[in-house]
mmCIF file of C-alpha atoms in Angstrom:
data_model
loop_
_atom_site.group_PDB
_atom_site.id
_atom_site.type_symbol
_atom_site.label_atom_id
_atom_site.label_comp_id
_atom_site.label_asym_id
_atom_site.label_seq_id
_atom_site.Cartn_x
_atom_site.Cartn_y
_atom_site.Cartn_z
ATOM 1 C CA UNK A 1 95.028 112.651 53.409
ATOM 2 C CA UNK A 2 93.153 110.743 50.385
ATOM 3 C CA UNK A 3 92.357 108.028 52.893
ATOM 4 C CA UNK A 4 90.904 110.149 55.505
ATOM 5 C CA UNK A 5 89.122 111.913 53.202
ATOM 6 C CA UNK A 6 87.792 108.296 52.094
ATOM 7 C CA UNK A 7 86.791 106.862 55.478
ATOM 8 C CA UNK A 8 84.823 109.924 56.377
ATOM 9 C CA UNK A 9 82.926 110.065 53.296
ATOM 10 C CA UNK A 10 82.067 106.394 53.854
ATOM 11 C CA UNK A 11 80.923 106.388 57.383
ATOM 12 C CA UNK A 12 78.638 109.954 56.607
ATOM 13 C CA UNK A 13 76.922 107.366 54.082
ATOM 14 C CA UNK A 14 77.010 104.626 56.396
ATOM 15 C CA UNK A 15 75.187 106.742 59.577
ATOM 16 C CA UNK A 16 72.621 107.984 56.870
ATOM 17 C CA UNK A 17 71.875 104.872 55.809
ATOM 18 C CA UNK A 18 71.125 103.956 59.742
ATOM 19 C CA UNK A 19 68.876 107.107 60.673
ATOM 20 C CA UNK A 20 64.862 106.915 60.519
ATOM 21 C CA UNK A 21 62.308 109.459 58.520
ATOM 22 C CA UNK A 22 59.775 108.408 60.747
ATOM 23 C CA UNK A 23 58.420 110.257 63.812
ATOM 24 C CA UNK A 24 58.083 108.404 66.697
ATOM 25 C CA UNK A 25 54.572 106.696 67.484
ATOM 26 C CA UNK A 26 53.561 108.625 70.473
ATOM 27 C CA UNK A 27 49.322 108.965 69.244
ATOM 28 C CA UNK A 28 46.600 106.293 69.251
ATOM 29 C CA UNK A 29 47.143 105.253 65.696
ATOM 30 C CA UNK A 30 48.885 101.843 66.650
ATOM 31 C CA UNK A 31 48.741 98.386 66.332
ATOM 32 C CA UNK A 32 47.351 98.348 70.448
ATOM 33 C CA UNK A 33 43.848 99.769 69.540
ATOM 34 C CA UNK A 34 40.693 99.266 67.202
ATOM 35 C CA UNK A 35 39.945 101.765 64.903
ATOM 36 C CA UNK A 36 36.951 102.799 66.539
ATOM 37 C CA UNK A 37 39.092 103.323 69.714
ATOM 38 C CA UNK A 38 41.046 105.230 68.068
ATOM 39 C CA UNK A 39 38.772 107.709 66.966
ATOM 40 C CA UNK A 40 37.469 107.982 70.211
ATOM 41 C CA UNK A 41 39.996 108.419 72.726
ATOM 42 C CA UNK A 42 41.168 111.530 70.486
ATOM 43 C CA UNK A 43 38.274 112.999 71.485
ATOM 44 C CA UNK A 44 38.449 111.616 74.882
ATOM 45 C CA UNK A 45 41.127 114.687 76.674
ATOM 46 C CA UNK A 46 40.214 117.984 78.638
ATOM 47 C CA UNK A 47 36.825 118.068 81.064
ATOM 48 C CA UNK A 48 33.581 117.554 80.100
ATOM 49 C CA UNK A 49 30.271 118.633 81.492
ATOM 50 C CA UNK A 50 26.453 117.469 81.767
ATOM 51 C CA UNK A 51 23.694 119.260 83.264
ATOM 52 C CA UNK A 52 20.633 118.094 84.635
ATOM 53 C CA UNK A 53 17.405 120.270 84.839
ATOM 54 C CA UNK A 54 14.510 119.329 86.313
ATOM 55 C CA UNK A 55 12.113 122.769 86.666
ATOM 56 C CA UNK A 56 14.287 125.249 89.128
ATOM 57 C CA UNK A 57 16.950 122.727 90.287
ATOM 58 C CA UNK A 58 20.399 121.458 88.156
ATOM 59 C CA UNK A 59 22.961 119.210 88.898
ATOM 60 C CA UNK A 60 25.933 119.415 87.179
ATOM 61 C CA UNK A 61 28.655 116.457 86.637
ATOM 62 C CA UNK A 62 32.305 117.071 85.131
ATOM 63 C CA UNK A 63 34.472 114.867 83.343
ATOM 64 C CA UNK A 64 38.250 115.652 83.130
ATOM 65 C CA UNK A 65 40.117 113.130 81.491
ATOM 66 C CA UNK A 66 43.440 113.045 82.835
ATOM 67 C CA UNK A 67 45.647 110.625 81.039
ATOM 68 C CA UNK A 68 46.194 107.983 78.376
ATOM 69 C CA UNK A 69 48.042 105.159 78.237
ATOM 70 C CA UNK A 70 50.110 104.036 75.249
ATOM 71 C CA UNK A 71 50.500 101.309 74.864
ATOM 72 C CA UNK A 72 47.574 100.694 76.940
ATOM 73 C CA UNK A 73 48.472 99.914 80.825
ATOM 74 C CA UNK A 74 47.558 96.222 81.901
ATOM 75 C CA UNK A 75 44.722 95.882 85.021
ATOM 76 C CA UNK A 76 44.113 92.295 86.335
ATOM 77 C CA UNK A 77 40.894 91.300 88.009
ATOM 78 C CA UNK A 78 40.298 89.355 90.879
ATOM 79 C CA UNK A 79 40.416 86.289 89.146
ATOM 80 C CA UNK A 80 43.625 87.283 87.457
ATOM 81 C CA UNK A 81 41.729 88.059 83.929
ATOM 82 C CA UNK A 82 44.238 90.605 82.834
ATOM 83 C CA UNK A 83 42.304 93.368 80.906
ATOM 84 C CA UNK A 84 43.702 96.876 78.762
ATOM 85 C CA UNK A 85 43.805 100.195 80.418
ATOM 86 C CA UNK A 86 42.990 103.110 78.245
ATOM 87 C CA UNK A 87 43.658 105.710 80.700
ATOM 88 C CA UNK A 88 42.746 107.693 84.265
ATOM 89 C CA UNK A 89 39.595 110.327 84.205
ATOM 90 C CA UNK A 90 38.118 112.431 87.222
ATOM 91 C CA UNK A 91 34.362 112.940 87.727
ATOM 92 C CA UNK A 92 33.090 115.719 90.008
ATOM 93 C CA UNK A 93 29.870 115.635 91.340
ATOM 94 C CA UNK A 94 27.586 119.068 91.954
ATOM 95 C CA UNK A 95 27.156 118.151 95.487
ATOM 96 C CA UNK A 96 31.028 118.244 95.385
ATOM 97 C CA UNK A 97 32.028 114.459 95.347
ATOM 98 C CA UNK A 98 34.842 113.637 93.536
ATOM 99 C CA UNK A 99 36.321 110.400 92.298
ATOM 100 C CA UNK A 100 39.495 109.306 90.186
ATOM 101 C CA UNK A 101 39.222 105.942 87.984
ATOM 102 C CA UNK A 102 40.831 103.874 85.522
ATOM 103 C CA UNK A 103 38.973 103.218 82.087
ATOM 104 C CA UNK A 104 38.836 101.031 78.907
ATOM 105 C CA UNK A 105 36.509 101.339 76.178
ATOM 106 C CA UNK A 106 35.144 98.308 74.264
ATOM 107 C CA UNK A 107 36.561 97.271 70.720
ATOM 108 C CA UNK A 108 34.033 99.168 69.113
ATOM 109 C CA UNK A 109 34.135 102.298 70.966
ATOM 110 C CA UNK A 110 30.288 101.612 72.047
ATOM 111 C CA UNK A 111 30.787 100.755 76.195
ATOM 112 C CA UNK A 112 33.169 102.984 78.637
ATOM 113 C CA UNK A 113 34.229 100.349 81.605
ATOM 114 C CA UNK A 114 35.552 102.238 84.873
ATOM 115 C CA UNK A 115 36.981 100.889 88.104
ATOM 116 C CA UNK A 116 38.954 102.408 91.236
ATOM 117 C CA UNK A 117 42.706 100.535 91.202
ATOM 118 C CA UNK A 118 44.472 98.787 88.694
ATOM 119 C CA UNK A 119 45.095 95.193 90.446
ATOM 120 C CA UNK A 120 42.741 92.761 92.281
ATOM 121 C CA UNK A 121 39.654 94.628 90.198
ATOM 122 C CA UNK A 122 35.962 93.282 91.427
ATOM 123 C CA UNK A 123 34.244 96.157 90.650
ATOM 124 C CA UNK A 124 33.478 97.847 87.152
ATOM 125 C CA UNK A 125 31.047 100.126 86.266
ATOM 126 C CA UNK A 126 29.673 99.383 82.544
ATOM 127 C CA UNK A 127 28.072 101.996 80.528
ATOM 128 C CA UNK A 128 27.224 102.876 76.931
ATOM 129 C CA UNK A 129 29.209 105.184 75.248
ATOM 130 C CA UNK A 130 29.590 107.333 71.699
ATOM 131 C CA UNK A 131 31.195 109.962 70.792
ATOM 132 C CA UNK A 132 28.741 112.446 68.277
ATOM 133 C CA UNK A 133 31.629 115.067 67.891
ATOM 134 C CA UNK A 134 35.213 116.488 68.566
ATOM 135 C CA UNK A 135 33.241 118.442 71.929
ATOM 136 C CA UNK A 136 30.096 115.958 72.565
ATOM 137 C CA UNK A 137 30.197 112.364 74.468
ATOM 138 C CA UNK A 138 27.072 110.547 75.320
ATOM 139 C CA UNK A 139 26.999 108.173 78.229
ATOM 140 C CA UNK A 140 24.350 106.047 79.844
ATOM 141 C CA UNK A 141 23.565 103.454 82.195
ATOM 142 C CA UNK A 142 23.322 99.987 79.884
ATOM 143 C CA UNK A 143 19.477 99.936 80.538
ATOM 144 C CA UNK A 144 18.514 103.195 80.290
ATOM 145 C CA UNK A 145 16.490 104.561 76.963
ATOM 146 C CA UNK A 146 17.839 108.863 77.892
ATOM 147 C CA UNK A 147 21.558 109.409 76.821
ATOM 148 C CA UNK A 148 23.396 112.181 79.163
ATOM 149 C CA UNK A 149 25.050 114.593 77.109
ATOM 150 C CA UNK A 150 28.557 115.800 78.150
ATOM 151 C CA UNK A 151 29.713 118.644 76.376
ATOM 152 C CA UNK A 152 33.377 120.201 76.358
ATOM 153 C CA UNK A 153 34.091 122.852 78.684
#
């Protein structure tokens, strides 16, 4: 009895000493992004939306984004550059166009690159980007001066 007692008590300590404190890495805060990527793509989850004015009309574009991927997912362009896939977002026009598309930031959180498919990529649409809160994104075209302001919904 003295010997089972024994070999129980030793593998308890041996299947302690094998089990983890740690939670599982399942948030941005890993070795796969920049620190500045990071900090955005926590912001970067639910829809989004900008408004346009212009006297008595409006326009107004939404922004859902819909996943994230990580680790990210890999794309590959046409030439077979492979490049880092941050996630999948949906914009939504006013005049009721709608469009689902892949998307990376830059290192430094400052550009948003977005493209249709995942493989055989020849077309990507580069614009600035910055986050200026937890519910505020700014985007623009890479030559324009006016930032559009998306705010959360």
């Amino acid at each position: 009895m003295k010997k089972i007692f024994s070999f129980l008590a030793i593998m308890a300590v041996a299947s302690l000493s094998f089990m983890s404190c740690e939670k599982a890495n399942t948030d941005t805060d890993s070795a796969y992004f920049s620190e500045a990527e990071k900090a955005a793509l926590k912001v970067l989850n639910g829809s989004f939306t900008y408004t346009l004015s212009v006297g008595g009309w409006s326009n107004t574009t939404t922004v859902t984004f819909l996943e994230q991927y990580n680790p990210p997912k890999k794309g590959t362009l046409d030439d077979g550059t492979e490049i880092r896939v941050h996630g999948k977002y949906r914009i939504v026009y006013d005049a009721g166009e709608t469009f689902e598309k892949y998307y990376n930031l830059s290192n430094n959180a400052d550009r948003i690159y977005s493209y249709f498919n995942l493989t055989g990529i020849n077309s990507i649409q580069k614009k600035d980007f910055r986050v200026v809160d937890d519910n505020t994104i700014q985007i623009k075209e890479v030559k324009d001066v006016l930032w559009d302001t998306y705010k959360r919904k």
